[in-house]
Coordinates of C-alpha atoms and ligand atoms in Angstrom, one line a residue:
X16 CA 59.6 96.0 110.4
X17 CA 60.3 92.9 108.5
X18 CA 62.9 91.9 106.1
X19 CA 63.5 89.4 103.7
X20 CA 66.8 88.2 102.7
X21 CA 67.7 86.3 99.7
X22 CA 71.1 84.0 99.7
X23 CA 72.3 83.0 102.9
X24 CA 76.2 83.5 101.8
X25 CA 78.4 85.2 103.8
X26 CA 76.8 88.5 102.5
X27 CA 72.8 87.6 103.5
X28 CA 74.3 86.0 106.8
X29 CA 76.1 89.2 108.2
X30 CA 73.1 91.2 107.4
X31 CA 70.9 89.1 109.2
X32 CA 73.0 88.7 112.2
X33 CA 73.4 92.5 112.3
X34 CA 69.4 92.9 111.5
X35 CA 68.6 90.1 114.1
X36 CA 70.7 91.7 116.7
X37 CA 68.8 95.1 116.6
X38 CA 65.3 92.9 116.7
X39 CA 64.2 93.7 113.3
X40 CA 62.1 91.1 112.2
X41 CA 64.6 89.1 109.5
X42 CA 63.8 86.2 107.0
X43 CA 66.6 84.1 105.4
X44 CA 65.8 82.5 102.3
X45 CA 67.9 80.2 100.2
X46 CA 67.1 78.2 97.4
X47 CA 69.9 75.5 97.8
X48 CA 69.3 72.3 99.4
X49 CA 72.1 72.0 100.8
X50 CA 74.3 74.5 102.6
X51 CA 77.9 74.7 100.5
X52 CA 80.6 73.1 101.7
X53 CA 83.7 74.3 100.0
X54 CA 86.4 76.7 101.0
X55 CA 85.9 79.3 98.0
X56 CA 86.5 82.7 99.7
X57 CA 88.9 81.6 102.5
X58 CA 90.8 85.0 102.8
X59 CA 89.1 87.3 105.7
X60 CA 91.1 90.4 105.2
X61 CA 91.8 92.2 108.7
X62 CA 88.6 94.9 108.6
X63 CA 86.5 91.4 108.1
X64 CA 87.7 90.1 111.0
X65 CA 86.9 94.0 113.2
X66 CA 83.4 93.5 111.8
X67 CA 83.0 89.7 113.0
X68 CA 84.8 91.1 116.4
X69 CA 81.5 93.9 116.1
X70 CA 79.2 90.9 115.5
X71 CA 80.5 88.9 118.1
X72 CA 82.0 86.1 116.0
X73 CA 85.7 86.5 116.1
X74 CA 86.7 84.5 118.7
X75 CA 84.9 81.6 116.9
X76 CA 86.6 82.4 113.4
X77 CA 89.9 82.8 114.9
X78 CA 90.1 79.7 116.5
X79 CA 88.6 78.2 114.0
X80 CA 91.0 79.8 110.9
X81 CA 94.8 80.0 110.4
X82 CA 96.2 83.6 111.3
X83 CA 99.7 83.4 110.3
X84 CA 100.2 82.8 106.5
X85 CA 101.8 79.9 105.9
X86 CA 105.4 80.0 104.3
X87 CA 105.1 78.2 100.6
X88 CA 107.4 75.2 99.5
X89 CA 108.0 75.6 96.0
X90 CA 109.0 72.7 94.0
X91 CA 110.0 72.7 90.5
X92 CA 110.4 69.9 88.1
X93 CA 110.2 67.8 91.7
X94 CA 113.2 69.4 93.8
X95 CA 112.4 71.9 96.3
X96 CA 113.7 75.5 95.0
X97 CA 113.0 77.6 97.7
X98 CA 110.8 78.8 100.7
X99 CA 108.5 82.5 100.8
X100 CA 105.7 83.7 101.9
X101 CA 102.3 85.8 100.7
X102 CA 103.5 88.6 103.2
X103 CA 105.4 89.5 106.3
X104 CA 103.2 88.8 109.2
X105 CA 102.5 92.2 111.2
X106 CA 102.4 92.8 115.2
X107 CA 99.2 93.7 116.3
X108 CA 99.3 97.7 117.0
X109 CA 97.1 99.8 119.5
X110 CA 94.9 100.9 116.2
X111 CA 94.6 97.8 113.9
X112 CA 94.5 94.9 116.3
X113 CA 94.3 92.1 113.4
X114 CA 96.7 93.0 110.6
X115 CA 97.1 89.7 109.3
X116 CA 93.7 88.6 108.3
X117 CA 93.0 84.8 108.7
X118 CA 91.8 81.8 106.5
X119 CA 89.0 80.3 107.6
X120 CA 87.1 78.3 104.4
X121 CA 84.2 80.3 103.6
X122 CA 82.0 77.1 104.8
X123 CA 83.0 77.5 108.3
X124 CA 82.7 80.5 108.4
X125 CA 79.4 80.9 107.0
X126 CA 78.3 77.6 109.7
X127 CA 79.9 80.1 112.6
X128 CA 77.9 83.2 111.3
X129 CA 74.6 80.8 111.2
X130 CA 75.6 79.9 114.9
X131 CA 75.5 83.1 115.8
X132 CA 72.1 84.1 113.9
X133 CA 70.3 80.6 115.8
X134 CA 71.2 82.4 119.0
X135 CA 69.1 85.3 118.0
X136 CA 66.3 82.6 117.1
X137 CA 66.6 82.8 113.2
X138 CA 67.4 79.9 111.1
X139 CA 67.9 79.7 107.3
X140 CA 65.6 78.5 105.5
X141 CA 67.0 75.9 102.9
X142 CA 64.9 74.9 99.4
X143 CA 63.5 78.0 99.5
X144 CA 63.6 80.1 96.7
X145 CA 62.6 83.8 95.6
X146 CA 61.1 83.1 92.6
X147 CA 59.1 86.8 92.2
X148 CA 58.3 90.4 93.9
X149 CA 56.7 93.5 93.2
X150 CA 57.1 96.5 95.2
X151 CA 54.8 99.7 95.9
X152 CA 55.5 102.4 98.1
X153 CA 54.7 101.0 101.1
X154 CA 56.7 97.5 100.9
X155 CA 57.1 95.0 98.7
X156 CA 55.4 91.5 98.2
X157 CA 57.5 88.6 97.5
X158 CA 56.6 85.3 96.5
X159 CA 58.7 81.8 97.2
X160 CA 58.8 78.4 95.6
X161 CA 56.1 80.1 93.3
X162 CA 53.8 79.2 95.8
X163 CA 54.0 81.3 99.4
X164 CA 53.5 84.9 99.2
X165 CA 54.2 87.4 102.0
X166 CA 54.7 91.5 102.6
X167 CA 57.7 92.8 103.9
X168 CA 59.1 96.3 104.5
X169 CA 62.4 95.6 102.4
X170 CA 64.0 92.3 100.5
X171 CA 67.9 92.6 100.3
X172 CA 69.2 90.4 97.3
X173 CA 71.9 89.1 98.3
X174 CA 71.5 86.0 96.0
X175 CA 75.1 86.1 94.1
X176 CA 77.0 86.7 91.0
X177 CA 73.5 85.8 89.3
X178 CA 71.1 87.5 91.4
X179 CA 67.8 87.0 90.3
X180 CA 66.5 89.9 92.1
X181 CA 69.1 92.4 90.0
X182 CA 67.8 90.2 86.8
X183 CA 64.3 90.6 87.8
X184 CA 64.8 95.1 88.4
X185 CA 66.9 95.0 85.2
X186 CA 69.7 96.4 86.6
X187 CA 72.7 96.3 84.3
X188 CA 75.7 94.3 85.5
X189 CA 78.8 95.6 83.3
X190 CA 81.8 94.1 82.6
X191 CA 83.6 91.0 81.5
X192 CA 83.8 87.4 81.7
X193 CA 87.1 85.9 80.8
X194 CA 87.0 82.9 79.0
X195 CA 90.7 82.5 78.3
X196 CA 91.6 82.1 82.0
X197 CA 90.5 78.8 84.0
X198 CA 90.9 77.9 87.5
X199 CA 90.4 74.2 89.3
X200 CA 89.7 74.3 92.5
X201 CA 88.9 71.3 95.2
X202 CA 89.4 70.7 98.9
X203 CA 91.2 67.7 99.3
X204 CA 93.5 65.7 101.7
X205 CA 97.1 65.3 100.9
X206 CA 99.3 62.0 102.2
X207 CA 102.6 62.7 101.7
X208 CA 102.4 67.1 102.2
X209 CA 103.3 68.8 105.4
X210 CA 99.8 70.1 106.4
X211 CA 102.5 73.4 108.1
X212 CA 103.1 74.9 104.8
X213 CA 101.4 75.8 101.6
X214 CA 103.3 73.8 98.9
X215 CA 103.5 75.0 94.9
X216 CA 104.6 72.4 92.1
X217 CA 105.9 73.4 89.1
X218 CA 106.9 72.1 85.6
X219 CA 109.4 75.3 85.1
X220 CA 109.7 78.6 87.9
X221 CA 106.8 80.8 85.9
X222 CA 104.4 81.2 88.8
X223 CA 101.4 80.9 86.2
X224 CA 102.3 77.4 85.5
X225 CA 101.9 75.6 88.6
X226 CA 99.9 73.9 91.2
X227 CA 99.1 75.7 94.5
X228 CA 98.0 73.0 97.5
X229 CA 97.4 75.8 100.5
X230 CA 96.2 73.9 104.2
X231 CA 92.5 74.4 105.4
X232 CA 92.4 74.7 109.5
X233 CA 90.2 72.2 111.0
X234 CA 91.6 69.4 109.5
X235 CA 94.0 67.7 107.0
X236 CA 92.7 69.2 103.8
X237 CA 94.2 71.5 101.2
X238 CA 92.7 74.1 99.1
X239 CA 93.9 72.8 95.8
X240 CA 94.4 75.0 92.7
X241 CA 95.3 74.7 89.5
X242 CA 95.4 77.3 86.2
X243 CA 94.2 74.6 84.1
X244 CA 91.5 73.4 82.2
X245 CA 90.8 70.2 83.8
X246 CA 89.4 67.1 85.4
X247 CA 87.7 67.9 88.6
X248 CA 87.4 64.6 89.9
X249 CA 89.8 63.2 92.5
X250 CA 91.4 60.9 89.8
X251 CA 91.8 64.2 87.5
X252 CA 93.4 65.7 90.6
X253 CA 95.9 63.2 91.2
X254 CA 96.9 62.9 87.6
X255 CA 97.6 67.0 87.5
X256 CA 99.7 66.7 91.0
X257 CA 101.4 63.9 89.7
X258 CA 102.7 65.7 86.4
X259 CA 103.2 68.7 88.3
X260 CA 105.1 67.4 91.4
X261 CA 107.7 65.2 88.5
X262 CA 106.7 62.0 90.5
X263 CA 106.5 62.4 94.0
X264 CA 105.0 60.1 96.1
X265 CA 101.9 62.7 97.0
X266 CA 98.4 61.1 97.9
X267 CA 95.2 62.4 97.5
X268 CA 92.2 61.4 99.1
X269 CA 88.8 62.8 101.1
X270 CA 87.8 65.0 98.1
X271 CA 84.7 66.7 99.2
X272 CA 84.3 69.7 96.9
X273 CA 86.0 70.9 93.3
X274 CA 85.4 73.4 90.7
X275 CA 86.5 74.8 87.4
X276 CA 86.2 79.1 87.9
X277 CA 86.7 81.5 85.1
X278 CA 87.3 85.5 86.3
X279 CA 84.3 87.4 85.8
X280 CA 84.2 91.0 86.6
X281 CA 81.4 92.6 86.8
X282 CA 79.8 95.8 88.9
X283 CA 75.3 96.0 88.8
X284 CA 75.1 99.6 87.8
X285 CA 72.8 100.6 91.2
X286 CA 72.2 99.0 94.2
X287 CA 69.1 99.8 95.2
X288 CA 65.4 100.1 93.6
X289 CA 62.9 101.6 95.8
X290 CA 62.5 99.3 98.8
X291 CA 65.0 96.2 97.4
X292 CA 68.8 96.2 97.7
X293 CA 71.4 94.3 95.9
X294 CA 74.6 93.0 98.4
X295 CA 77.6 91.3 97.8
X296 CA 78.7 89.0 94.6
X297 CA 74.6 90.2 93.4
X298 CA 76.2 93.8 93.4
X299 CA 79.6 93.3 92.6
X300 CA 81.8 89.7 91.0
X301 CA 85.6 89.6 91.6
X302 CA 88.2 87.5 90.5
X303 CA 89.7 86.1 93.8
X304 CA 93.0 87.2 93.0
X305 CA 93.7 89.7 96.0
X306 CA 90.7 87.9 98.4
X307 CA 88.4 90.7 97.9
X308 CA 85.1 89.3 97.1
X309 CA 83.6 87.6 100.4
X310 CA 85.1 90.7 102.2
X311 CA 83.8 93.2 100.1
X312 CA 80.0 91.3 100.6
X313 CA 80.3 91.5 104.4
X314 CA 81.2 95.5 104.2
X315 CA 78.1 95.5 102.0
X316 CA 76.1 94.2 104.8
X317 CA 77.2 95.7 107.7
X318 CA 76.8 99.5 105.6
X319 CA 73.3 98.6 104.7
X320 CA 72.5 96.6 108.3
X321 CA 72.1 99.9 110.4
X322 CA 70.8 101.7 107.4
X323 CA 67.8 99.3 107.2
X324 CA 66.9 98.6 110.7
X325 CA 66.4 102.3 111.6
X326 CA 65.1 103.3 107.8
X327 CA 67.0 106.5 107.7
X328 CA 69.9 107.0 105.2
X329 CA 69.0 104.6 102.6
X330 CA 70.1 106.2 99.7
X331 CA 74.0 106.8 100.9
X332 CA 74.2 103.1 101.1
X333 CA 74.7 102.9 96.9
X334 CA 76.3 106.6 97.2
X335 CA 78.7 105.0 99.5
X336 CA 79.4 100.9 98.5
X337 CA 79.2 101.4 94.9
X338 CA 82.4 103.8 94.5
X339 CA 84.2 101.0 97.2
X340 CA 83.1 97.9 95.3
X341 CA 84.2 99.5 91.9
X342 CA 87.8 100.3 93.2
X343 CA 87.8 96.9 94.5
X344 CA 87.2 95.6 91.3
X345 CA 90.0 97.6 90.0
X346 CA 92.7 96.2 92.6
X347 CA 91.2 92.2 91.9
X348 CA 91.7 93.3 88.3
X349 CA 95.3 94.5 88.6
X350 CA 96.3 91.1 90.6
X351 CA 94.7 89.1 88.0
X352 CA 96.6 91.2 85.3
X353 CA 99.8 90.5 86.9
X354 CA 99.4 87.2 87.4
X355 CA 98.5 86.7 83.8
X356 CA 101.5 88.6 82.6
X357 CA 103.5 86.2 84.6
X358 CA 104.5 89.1 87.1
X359 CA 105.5 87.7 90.7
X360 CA 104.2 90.7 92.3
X361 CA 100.9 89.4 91.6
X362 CA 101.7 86.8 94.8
X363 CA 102.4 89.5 97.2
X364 CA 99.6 91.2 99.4
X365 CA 100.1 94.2 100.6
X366 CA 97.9 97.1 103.4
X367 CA 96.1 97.7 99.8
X368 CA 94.4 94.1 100.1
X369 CA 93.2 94.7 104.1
X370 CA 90.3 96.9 103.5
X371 CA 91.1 98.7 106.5
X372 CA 92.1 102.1 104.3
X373 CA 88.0 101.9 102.6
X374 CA 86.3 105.7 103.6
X375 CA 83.3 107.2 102.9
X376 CA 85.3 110.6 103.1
X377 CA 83.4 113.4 101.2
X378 CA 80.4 111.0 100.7
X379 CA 77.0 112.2 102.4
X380 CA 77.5 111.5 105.9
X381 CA 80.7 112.2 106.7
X382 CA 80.7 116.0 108.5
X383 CA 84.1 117.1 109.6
X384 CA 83.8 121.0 110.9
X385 CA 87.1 121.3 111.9
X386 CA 89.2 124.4 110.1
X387 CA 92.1 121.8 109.6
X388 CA 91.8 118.5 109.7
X389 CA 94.1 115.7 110.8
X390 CA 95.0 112.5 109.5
X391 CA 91.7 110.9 110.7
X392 CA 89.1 112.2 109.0
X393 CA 85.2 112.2 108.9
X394 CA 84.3 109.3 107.0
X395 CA 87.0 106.6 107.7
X396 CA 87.1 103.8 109.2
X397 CA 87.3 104.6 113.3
X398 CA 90.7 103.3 114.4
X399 CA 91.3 100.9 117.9
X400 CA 93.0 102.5 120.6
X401 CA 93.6 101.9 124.4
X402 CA 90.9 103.6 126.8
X403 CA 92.4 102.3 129.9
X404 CA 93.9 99.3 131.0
X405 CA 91.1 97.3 130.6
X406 CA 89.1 98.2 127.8
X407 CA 89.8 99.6 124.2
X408 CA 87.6 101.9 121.8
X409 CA 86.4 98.7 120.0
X410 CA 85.0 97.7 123.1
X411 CA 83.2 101.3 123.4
X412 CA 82.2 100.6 120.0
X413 CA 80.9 96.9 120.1
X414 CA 76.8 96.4 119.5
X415 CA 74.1 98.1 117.3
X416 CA 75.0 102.2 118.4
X417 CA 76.5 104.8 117.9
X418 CA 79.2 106.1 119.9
X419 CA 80.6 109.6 121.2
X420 CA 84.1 109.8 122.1
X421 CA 84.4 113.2 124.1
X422 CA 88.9 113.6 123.6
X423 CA 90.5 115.4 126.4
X424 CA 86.9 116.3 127.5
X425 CA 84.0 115.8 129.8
X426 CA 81.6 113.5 127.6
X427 CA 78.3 114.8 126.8
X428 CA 75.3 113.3 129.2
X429 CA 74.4 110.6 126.8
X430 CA 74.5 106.7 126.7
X431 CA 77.4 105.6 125.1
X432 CA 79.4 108.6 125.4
X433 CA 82.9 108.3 126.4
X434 CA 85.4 110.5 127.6
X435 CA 89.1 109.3 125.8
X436 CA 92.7 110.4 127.0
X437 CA 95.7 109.5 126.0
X438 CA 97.2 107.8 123.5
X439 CA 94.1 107.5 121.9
X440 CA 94.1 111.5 120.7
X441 CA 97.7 110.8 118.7
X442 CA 95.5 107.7 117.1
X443 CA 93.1 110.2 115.9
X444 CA 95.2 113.0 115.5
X445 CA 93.0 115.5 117.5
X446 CA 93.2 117.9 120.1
X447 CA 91.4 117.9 123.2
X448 CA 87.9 119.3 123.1
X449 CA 87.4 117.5 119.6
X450 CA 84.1 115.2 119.7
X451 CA 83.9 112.3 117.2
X452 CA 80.6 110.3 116.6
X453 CA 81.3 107.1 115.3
X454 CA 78.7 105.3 113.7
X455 CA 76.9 101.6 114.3
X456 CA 79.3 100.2 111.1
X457 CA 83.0 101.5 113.0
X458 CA 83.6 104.5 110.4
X459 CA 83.9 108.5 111.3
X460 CA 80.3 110.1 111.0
X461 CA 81.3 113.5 112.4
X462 CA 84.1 115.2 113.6
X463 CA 83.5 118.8 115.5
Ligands
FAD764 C1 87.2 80.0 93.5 C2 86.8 81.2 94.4 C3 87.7 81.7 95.3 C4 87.4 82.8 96.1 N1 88.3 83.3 97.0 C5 87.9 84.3 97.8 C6 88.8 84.8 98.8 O1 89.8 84.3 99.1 N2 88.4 85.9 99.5 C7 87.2 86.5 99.3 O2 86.9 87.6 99.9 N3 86.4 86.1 98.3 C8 86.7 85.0 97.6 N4 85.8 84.5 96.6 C9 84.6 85.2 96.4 C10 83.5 84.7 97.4 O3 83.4 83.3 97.4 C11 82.2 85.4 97.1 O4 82.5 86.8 96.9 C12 81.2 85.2 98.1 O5 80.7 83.9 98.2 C13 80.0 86.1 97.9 O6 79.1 86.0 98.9 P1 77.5 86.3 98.7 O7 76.9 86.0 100.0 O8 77.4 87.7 98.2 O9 77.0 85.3 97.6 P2 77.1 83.7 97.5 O10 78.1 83.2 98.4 O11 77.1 83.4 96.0 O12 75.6 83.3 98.1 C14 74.5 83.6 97.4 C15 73.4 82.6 97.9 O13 72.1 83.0 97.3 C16 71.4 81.8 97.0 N5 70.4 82.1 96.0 C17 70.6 82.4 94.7 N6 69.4 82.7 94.1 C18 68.5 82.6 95.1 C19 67.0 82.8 95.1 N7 66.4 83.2 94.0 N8 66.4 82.6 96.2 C20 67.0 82.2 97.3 N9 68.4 82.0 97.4 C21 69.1 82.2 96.3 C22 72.5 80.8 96.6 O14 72.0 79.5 96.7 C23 73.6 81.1 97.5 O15 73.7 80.3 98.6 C24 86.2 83.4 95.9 C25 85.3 82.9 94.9 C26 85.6 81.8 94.2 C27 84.6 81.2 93.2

């Protein structure tokens, strides 16, 4: 089977990886020259970082990222006001083994997930652009650069907020685009700014009326943002951080990527046509208030990956993402409301924001036969726990299958069926003799 992906974001890379690793044939097509370099989405909430663990990346992106939020410096009118932070740092428990998340800029982590595809022999291909398709029942034939043409089984667009592939099926992409709200953004070096905290500069305390400088691991940059219309030029930097900060002696320098953003909220209307597939920003936009969007794209891919490669469920991967991107959108929408009404909630993330509480509960592969159901149900996401001293369930679950966990039972005579005591049970809130099949993307596909 062959498949053609178009946009190597983080979106297009996680499918690939998770295509590559079950030897499908994958192709990875994108039309920029260059591969992007700024930190954009650097929020990976914790179920991210449970699918990079699945996809054999985390190690990588945690010691790469920064794990602990760092505590902000806020400064207004140039005196330092006060010290708090985005949220309380969790322990690690036996079921959610990454409950902080991490911030990694989106450009290393898209190099790491690129790493990671090379080593199952598949490079992206730069200047290379889908530029038309046409599908029949038996595959579809796709043409780059207006010039090559070849068949594949499937082509996944996941080509961004302006997918040419959900332009080109004429899928509607409701919503909005908010023109009164502006963002500039730019990953720059600081001389003069501990590179330990995130630091916020004021003119008076309203929170909408500042400059965020948040630190970028791997080096001495900051993410810089500002609510303002402005210069995006290292000189039009300065001169904002200058006015802000009432005159202290802050530096910028090393520049090397800025933009002006505007919120646009928007949700493609279905996400598949026949034998193509919309993923990620092509599907779904955000604002990035809440960290949502990048996150959202890799659940995308990791739904579909399985999905594809063994061509059986096809249609539950719309029936399934689309309800999950559109409450998504609502949460990103709520933050961004509060932020614009000056609430200071809208700086506060809580559970809501982790994506670890996303199930497919009631959708059309979740079967749970028991009379009374516990708190786990068919459908959710398949919690960690201990299976002995050595080795957890994510372990069990780690690769391309799916997995049987036999609790408080002999486990049936298949491969990768497990036998689970212990703890484990109260995790899952069953009683012995209960079988649960989880499935190649860590949720619940049947409980019995
Ligand atoms: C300022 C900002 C801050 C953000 N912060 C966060 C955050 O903290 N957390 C979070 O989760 N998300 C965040 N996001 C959102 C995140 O950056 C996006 O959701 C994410 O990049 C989407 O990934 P994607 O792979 O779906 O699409 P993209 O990253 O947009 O990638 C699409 C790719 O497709 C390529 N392409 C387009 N058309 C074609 C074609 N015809 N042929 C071939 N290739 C094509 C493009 O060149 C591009 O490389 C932020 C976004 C912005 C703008």
């Amino acid at each position: 089977m062959r498949v053609l992906i178009a946009g190597a974001g983080p979106t297009g890379l996680t499918l690939a990886v998770d295509l590559a690793r079950r030897g499908v044939d994958v192709r990875v097509v994108d039309k920029a020259a260059e591969f992007f370099a700024g930190s954009r989405g650097d929020g990976l909430q914790p179920r991210t970082l449970e699918v990079f663990d699945d996809l054999g990346v985390l190690e990588a992106v945690l010691d790469a990222g920064i794990t602990m939020p760092p505590p902000i410096r806020a400064h207004v009118a140039g005196e330092f006001v006060g010290e708090h932070v985005m949220f309380e740092p969790q322990e690690p428990t036996p079921d959610v083994p990454y409950p902080n998340g991490c911030m990694l800029g989106q450009s290393r982590t898209e190099e790491i997930l690129r790493e990671r595809l090379a080593g199952f022999g598949v490079r992206v291909e730069l200047g290379t652009e889908l530029t038309g398709f046409r599908q029949d029942d038996d595959g579809v034939d796709v043409v780059l650069d207006d010039a090559e043409r070849m068949r594949v089984d499937y082509l996944v667009g996941a080509d961004g907020g302006r997918s040419f592939v959900r332009k080109s099926l004429g899928i509607p992409f409701e919503g909005t685009t908010d023109e009164s709200i502006r963002m500039l953004l730019g990953d720059v070096a600081a001389d003069g700014l501990d590179h330990d905290f995130a630091h916020w500069f004021g003119l008076t305390p309203d929170p909408r009326d500042g400059i965020v400088l948040t630190p970028l691991s791997g080096g001495e940059q900051f993410q810089f943002a500002a609510p303002l219309v402005g210069d995006p030029s290292l000189a039009g930097l300065q001169a904002l951080l200058d006015r802000f900060s009432g005159g202290m002696d802050i530096r910028l320098h090393d520049l090397s990527w800025s933009t002006v953003w505007r919120p646009n909220t928007r949700l493609a209307e279905r996400f598949r046509d026949g034998r193509v597939f919309l993923a990620g920003d092509a599907a779904h936009t955000h604002p990035p208030t809440g960290g949502q969007g990048l996150n959202t794209g890799v659940q995308d891919a990791v739904n579909l990956g399985w999905k594809l490669a063994a061509e059986q469920h096809l249609d539950t991967y719309e029936a399934e993402r689309l309800p999950v991107a559109a409450s998504v959108l609502g949460l990103s929408t709520a933050t961004l409301k509060k932020y614009t009404d000056g609430n200071p909630e809208a700086f506060r993330r809580g559970t809501e924001f982790h994506q670890l509480g996303i199930s497919y509960a009631g959708g059309p592969l979740a079967r749970d036969s028991r009379a009374e159901p516990g708190r786990v149900v068919a459908g959710d996401r398949a919690p960690d726990g201990p299976v002995d001293e050595k080795t957890r369930l994510f372990d069990l679950f780690r690769g391309p299958h799916w997995t049987t966990l036999a609790f408080g039972c002999p486990a049936p005579g298949e491969e990768h069926a497990h036998r689970i005591d212990g703890l484990a049970l109260e995790i899952y809130d069953v009683t012995p003799g209960t079988i649960v099949r989880v499935r190649p993307d860590g949720y619940i596909g049947s409980i019995s």
